[in-house]
């Protein structure tokens, strides 16, 4: 396993009773994609398999240089992302069309597979991402 990906909880959480409330915290993630000085993504998985991610990307972060190598170097990001931007400005480019979209503080977004991205400006980007049970990151 790549040492930059830390699987902090190798045992899957048992399915929760459908009437129980489950809480998780990003400061004790199940996995962490460590991008060293450029940030990282903390991943928590719920009993039903859904996931939440807290992403922090520092100024200068690019998907190409900082995240792509952790995913096996695909041509573009193969995942769909649904989330909320807490702070900063992220520019996301669709590879096939070249269309760029700026995501900023307060934006709720959905990004289809086939993109790359970079931090715009001198401020860090902080995102909360949501994924259904079938999502693999």
JSON list of C-alpha atoms in Angstrom, two decimals:
[
{"chain": "A", "resi": 1, "resn": "UNK", "atom": "CA", "xyz": [0.00, 0.00, 0.00]},
{"chain": "A", "resi": 2, "resn": "UNK", "atom": "CA", "xyz": [1.22, 3.50, -0.81]},
{"chain": "A", "resi": 3, "resn": "UNK", "atom": "CA", "xyz": [2.53, 5.01, 2.46]},
{"chain": "A", "resi": 4, "resn": "UNK", "atom": "CA", "xyz": [0.78, 8.31, 1.67]},
{"chain": "A", "resi": 5, "resn": "UNK", "atom": "CA", "xyz": [-2.59, 6.58, 2.01]},
{"chain": "A", "resi": 6, "resn": "UNK", "atom": "CA", "xyz": [-3.21, 5.67, 5.61]},
{"chain": "A", "resi": 7, "resn": "UNK", "atom": "CA", "xyz": [-5.93, 3.11, 6.26]},
{"chain": "A", "resi": 8, "resn": "UNK", "atom": "CA", "xyz": [-6.56, 3.86, 9.91]},
{"chain": "A", "resi": 9, "resn": "UNK", "atom": "CA", "xyz": [-9.44, 1.45, 10.40]},
{"chain": "A", "resi": 10, "resn": "UNK", "atom": "CA", "xyz": [-9.03, -1.73, 8.39]},
{"chain": "A", "resi": 11, "resn": "UNK", "atom": "CA", "xyz": [-12.14, -3.35, 9.85]},
{"chain": "A", "resi": 12, "resn": "UNK", "atom": "CA", "xyz": [-15.40, -2.36, 8.22]},
{"chain": "A", "resi": 13, "resn": "UNK", "atom": "CA", "xyz": [-17.88, -0.87, 10.63]},
{"chain": "A", "resi": 14, "resn": "UNK", "atom": "CA", "xyz": [-20.88, -3.11, 11.27]},
{"chain": "A", "resi": 15, "resn": "UNK", "atom": "CA", "xyz": [-24.20, -2.11, 9.75]},
{"chain": "A", "resi": 16, "resn": "UNK", "atom": "CA", "xyz": [-26.13, 0.18, 12.05]},
{"chain": "A", "resi": 17, "resn": "UNK", "atom": "CA", "xyz": [-29.69, -0.39, 13.17]},
{"chain": "A", "resi": 18, "resn": "UNK", "atom": "CA", "xyz": [-31.83, 1.69, 10.81]},
{"chain": "A", "resi": 19, "resn": "UNK", "atom": "CA", "xyz": [-33.20, 3.63, 13.80]},
{"chain": "A", "resi": 20, "resn": "UNK", "atom": "CA", "xyz": [-29.81, 4.40, 15.35]},
{"chain": "A", "resi": 21, "resn": "UNK", "atom": "CA", "xyz": [-27.93, 7.65, 14.83]},
{"chain": "A", "resi": 22, "resn": "UNK", "atom": "CA", "xyz": [-24.31, 7.26, 13.78]},
{"chain": "A", "resi": 23, "resn": "UNK", "atom": "CA", "xyz": [-21.71, 10.00, 14.17]},
{"chain": "A", "resi": 24, "resn": "UNK", "atom": "CA", "xyz": [-18.13, 10.13, 12.94]},
{"chain": "A", "resi": 25, "resn": "UNK", "atom": "CA", "xyz": [-15.35, 12.72, 13.17]},
{"chain": "A", "resi": 26, "resn": "UNK", "atom": "CA", "xyz": [-12.80, 13.77, 10.58]},
{"chain": "A", "resi": 27, "resn": "UNK", "atom": "CA", "xyz": [-10.09, 13.99, 13.27]},
{"chain": "A", "resi": 28, "resn": "UNK", "atom": "CA", "xyz": [-10.28, 10.16, 13.53]},
{"chain": "A", "resi": 29, "resn": "UNK", "atom": "CA", "xyz": [-10.67, 9.14, 9.86]},
{"chain": "A", "resi": 30, "resn": "UNK", "atom": "CA", "xyz": [-10.83, 5.62, 8.45]},
{"chain": "A", "resi": 31, "resn": "UNK", "atom": "CA", "xyz": [-8.42, 6.66, 5.68]},
{"chain": "A", "resi": 32, "resn": "UNK", "atom": "CA", "xyz": [-6.27, 9.67, 4.89]},
{"chain": "A", "resi": 33, "resn": "UNK", "atom": "CA", "xyz": [-4.80, 10.70, 1.54]},
{"chain": "A", "resi": 34, "resn": "UNK", "atom": "CA", "xyz": [-1.70, 12.59, 2.64]},
{"chain": "A", "resi": 35, "resn": "UNK", "atom": "CA", "xyz": [-0.49, 15.21, 0.20]},
{"chain": "A", "resi": 36, "resn": "UNK", "atom": "CA", "xyz": [2.29, 16.40, 2.52]},
{"chain": "A", "resi": 37, "resn": "UNK", "atom": "CA", "xyz": [2.68, 20.20, 2.55]},
{"chain": "A", "resi": 38, "resn": "UNK", "atom": "CA", "xyz": [-0.07, 20.57, -0.10]},
{"chain": "A", "resi": 39, "resn": "UNK", "atom": "CA", "xyz": [-2.87, 19.19, 2.15]},
{"chain": "A", "resi": 40, "resn": "UNK", "atom": "CA", "xyz": [-4.85, 15.99, 2.33]},
{"chain": "A", "resi": 41, "resn": "UNK", "atom": "CA", "xyz": [-8.22, 14.29, 2.46]},
{"chain": "A", "resi": 42, "resn": "UNK", "atom": "CA", "xyz": [-9.63, 12.66, 5.60]},
{"chain": "A", "resi": 43, "resn": "UNK", "atom": "CA", "xyz": [-12.23, 9.98, 4.82]},
{"chain": "A", "resi": 44, "resn": "UNK", "atom": "CA", "xyz": [-14.84, 8.59, 7.23]},
{"chain": "A", "resi": 45, "resn": "UNK", "atom": "CA", "xyz": [-17.14, 5.71, 6.30]},
{"chain": "A", "resi": 46, "resn": "UNK", "atom": "CA", "xyz": [-20.55, 5.14, 7.82]},
{"chain": "A", "resi": 47, "resn": "UNK", "atom": "CA", "xyz": [-22.12, 1.78, 8.62]},
{"chain": "A", "resi": 48, "resn": "UNK", "atom": "CA", "xyz": [-24.12, 1.80, 5.37]},
{"chain": "A", "resi": 49, "resn": "UNK", "atom": "CA", "xyz": [-20.94, 2.34, 3.32]},
{"chain": "A", "resi": 50, "resn": "UNK", "atom": "CA", "xyz": [-21.55, 6.01, 2.54]},
{"chain": "A", "resi": 51, "resn": "UNK", "atom": "CA", "xyz": [-18.58, 8.30, 3.10]},
{"chain": "A", "resi": 52, "resn": "UNK", "atom": "CA", "xyz": [-17.76, 11.84, 4.06]},
{"chain": "A", "resi": 53, "resn": "UNK", "atom": "CA", "xyz": [-14.49, 13.54, 3.18]},
{"chain": "A", "resi": 54, "resn": "UNK", "atom": "CA", "xyz": [-12.80, 16.64, 4.53]},
{"chain": "A", "resi": 55, "resn": "UNK", "atom": "CA", "xyz": [-10.36, 17.97, 1.94]},
{"chain": "A", "resi": 56, "resn": "UNK", "atom": "CA", "xyz": [-7.77, 20.67, 2.55]},
{"chain": "A", "resi": 57, "resn": "UNK", "atom": "CA", "xyz": [-5.74, 21.90, -0.42]},
{"chain": "A", "resi": 58, "resn": "UNK", "atom": "CA", "xyz": [-3.03, 24.49, 0.21]},
{"chain": "A", "resi": 59, "resn": "UNK", "atom": "CA", "xyz": [-2.08, 27.30, -2.23]},
{"chain": "A", "resi": 60, "resn": "UNK", "atom": "CA", "xyz": [-0.19, 25.79, -5.17]},
{"chain": "A", "resi": 61, "resn": "UNK", "atom": "CA", "xyz": [-2.09, 22.45, -4.96]},
{"chain": "A", "resi": 62, "resn": "UNK", "atom": "CA", "xyz": [-2.94, 20.85, -8.29]},
{"chain": "A", "resi": 63, "resn": "UNK", "atom": "CA", "xyz": [-4.73, 17.59, -8.94]},
{"chain": "A", "resi": 64, "resn": "UNK", "atom": "CA", "xyz": [-2.07, 16.68, -11.52]},
{"chain": "A", "resi": 65, "resn": "UNK", "atom": "CA", "xyz": [0.92, 17.01, -9.15]},
{"chain": "A", "resi": 66, "resn": "UNK", "atom": "CA", "xyz": [-0.54, 16.26, -5.73]},
{"chain": "A", "resi": 67, "resn": "UNK", "atom": "CA", "xyz": [-3.47, 13.83, -6.00]},
{"chain": "A", "resi": 68, "resn": "UNK", "atom": "CA", "xyz": [-3.10, 12.02, -9.33]},
{"chain": "A", "resi": 69, "resn": "UNK", "atom": "CA", "xyz": [-0.04, 10.00, -8.17]},
{"chain": "A", "resi": 70, "resn": "UNK", "atom": "CA", "xyz": [-2.00, 8.75, -5.12]},
{"chain": "A", "resi": 71, "resn": "UNK", "atom": "CA", "xyz": [-4.74, 7.38, -7.41]},
{"chain": "A", "resi": 72, "resn": "UNK", "atom": "CA", "xyz": [-2.48, 5.42, -9.75]},
{"chain": "A", "resi": 73, "resn": "UNK", "atom": "CA", "xyz": [-1.98, 8.27, -12.26]},
{"chain": "A", "resi": 74, "resn": "UNK", "atom": "CA", "xyz": [-5.23, 8.14, -14.29]},
{"chain": "A", "resi": 75, "resn": "UNK", "atom": "CA", "xyz": [-5.62, 10.66, -17.14]},
{"chain": "A", "resi": 76, "resn": "UNK", "atom": "CA", "xyz": [-8.23, 12.56, -15.10]},
{"chain": "A", "resi": 77, "resn": "UNK", "atom": "CA", "xyz": [-10.05, 12.18, -11.82]},
{"chain": "A", "resi": 78, "resn": "UNK", "atom": "CA", "xyz": [-12.33, 9.14, -12.23]},
{"chain": "A", "resi": 79, "resn": "UNK", "atom": "CA", "xyz": [-14.72, 10.10, -9.42]},
{"chain": "A", "resi": 80, "resn": "UNK", "atom": "CA", "xyz": [-17.91, 12.10, -9.11]},
{"chain": "A", "resi": 81, "resn": "UNK", "atom": "CA", "xyz": [-17.82, 14.61, -6.26]},
{"chain": "A", "resi": 82, "resn": "UNK", "atom": "CA", "xyz": [-20.74, 16.19, -4.43]},
{"chain": "A", "resi": 83, "resn": "UNK", "atom": "CA", "xyz": [-19.78, 18.70, -1.80]},
{"chain": "A", "resi": 84, "resn": "UNK", "atom": "CA", "xyz": [-19.67, 22.09, -0.17]},
{"chain": "A", "resi": 85, "resn": "UNK", "atom": "CA", "xyz": [-16.84, 24.64, -0.27]},
{"chain": "A", "resi": 86, "resn": "UNK", "atom": "CA", "xyz": [-16.07, 25.97, 3.21]},
{"chain": "A", "resi": 87, "resn": "UNK", "atom": "CA", "xyz": [-13.30, 28.31, 2.06]},
{"chain": "A", "resi": 88, "resn": "UNK", "atom": "CA", "xyz": [-11.03, 29.28, -0.81]},
{"chain": "A", "resi": 89, "resn": "UNK", "atom": "CA", "xyz": [-11.31, 29.04, -4.59]},
{"chain": "A", "resi": 90, "resn": "UNK", "atom": "CA", "xyz": [-10.92, 25.84, -6.58]},
{"chain": "A", "resi": 91, "resn": "UNK", "atom": "CA", "xyz": [-10.85, 25.83, -10.38]},
{"chain": "A", "resi": 92, "resn": "UNK", "atom": "CA", "xyz": [-12.12, 22.57, -11.87]},
{"chain": "A", "resi": 93, "resn": "UNK", "atom": "CA", "xyz": [-11.51, 21.80, -15.56]},
{"chain": "A", "resi": 94, "resn": "UNK", "atom": "CA", "xyz": [-13.38, 19.16, -17.54]},
{"chain": "A", "resi": 95, "resn": "UNK", "atom": "CA", "xyz": [-10.69, 17.39, -19.59]},
{"chain": "A", "resi": 96, "resn": "UNK", "atom": "CA", "xyz": [-12.80, 16.60, -22.68]},
{"chain": "A", "resi": 97, "resn": "UNK", "atom": "CA", "xyz": [-14.24, 20.10, -23.14]},
{"chain": "A", "resi": 98, "resn": "UNK", "atom": "CA", "xyz": [-11.60, 22.26, -21.45]},
{"chain": "A", "resi": 99, "resn": "UNK", "atom": "CA", "xyz": [-14.39, 24.16, -19.66]},
{"chain": "A", "resi": 100, "resn": "UNK", "atom": "CA", "xyz": [-13.26, 25.58, -16.30]},
{"chain": "A", "resi": 101, "resn": "UNK", "atom": "CA", "xyz": [-15.58, 26.29, -13.37]},
{"chain": "A", "resi": 102, "resn": "UNK", "atom": "CA", "xyz": [-14.61, 28.23, -10.27]},
{"chain": "A", "resi": 103, "resn": "UNK", "atom": "CA", "xyz": [-15.92, 26.84, -7.00]},
{"chain": "A", "resi": 104, "resn": "UNK", "atom": "CA", "xyz": [-15.77, 29.27, -4.09]},
{"chain": "A", "resi": 105, "resn": "UNK", "atom": "CA", "xyz": [-16.73, 29.73, -0.47]},
{"chain": "A", "resi": 106, "resn": "UNK", "atom": "CA", "xyz": [-20.39, 28.85, 0.07]},
{"chain": "A", "resi": 107, "resn": "UNK", "atom": "CA", "xyz": [-20.83, 26.87, -3.16]},
{"chain": "A", "resi": 108, "resn": "UNK", "atom": "CA", "xyz": [-22.56, 23.49, -3.11]},
{"chain": "A", "resi": 109, "resn": "UNK", "atom": "CA", "xyz": [-21.35, 21.52, -6.12]},
{"chain": "A", "resi": 110, "resn": "UNK", "atom": "CA", "xyz": [-21.41, 18.34, -8.13]},
{"chain": "A", "resi": 111, "resn": "UNK", "atom": "CA", "xyz": [-18.42, 17.50, -10.34]},
{"chain": "A", "resi": 112, "resn": "UNK", "atom": "CA", "xyz": [-18.63, 14.61, -12.83]},
{"chain": "A", "resi": 113, "resn": "UNK", "atom": "CA", "xyz": [-15.72, 12.23, -13.50]},
{"chain": "A", "resi": 114, "resn": "UNK", "atom": "CA", "xyz": [-13.16, 13.35, -16.08]},
{"chain": "A", "resi": 115, "resn": "UNK", "atom": "CA", "xyz": [-11.78, 16.49, -14.46]},
{"chain": "A", "resi": 116, "resn": "UNK", "atom": "CA", "xyz": [-8.68, 17.96, -12.90]},
{"chain": "A", "resi": 117, "resn": "UNK", "atom": "CA", "xyz": [-8.38, 20.99, -10.61]},
{"chain": "A", "resi": 118, "resn": "UNK", "atom": "CA", "xyz": [-6.11, 23.53, -8.95]},
{"chain": "A", "resi": 119, "resn": "UNK", "atom": "CA", "xyz": [-6.21, 26.01, -6.08]},
{"chain": "A", "resi": 120, "resn": "UNK", "atom": "CA", "xyz": [-6.62, 29.56, -7.32]},
{"chain": "A", "resi": 121, "resn": "UNK", "atom": "CA", "xyz": [-5.03, 32.34, -5.30]},
{"chain": "A", "resi": 122, "resn": "UNK", "atom": "CA", "xyz": [-3.18, 32.54, -2.00]},
{"chain": "A", "resi": 123, "resn": "UNK", "atom": "CA", "xyz": [-5.83, 30.95, 0.26]},
{"chain": "A", "resi": 124, "resn": "UNK", "atom": "CA", "xyz": [-6.28, 27.30, 1.14]},
{"chain": "A", "resi": 125, "resn": "UNK", "atom": "CA", "xyz": [-9.33, 25.44, -0.15]},
{"chain": "A", "resi": 126, "resn": "UNK", "atom": "CA", "xyz": [-11.41, 23.51, 2.35]},
{"chain": "A", "resi": 127, "resn": "UNK", "atom": "CA", "xyz": [-14.19, 21.20, 1.15]},
{"chain": "A", "resi": 128, "resn": "UNK", "atom": "CA", "xyz": [-16.65, 18.72, 2.61]},
{"chain": "A", "resi": 129, "resn": "UNK", "atom": "CA", "xyz": [-17.49, 15.91, 0.16]},
{"chain": "A", "resi": 130, "resn": "UNK", "atom": "CA", "xyz": [-20.24, 13.29, 0.31]},
{"chain": "A", "resi": 131, "resn": "UNK", "atom": "CA", "xyz": [-20.25, 9.88, -1.37]},
{"chain": "A", "resi": 132, "resn": "UNK", "atom": "CA", "xyz": [-22.87, 7.13, -1.68]},
{"chain": "A", "resi": 133, "resn": "UNK", "atom": "CA", "xyz": [-22.02, 3.58, -0.57]},
{"chain": "A", "resi": 134, "resn": "UNK", "atom": "CA", "xyz": [-20.66, 2.44, -3.96]},
{"chain": "A", "resi": 135, "resn": "UNK", "atom": "CA", "xyz": [-18.05, 5.27, -4.10]},
{"chain": "A", "resi": 136, "resn": "UNK", "atom": "CA", "xyz": [-14.38, 4.25, -3.88]},
{"chain": "A", "resi": 137, "resn": "UNK", "atom": "CA", "xyz": [-11.71, 6.93, -3.22]}
]
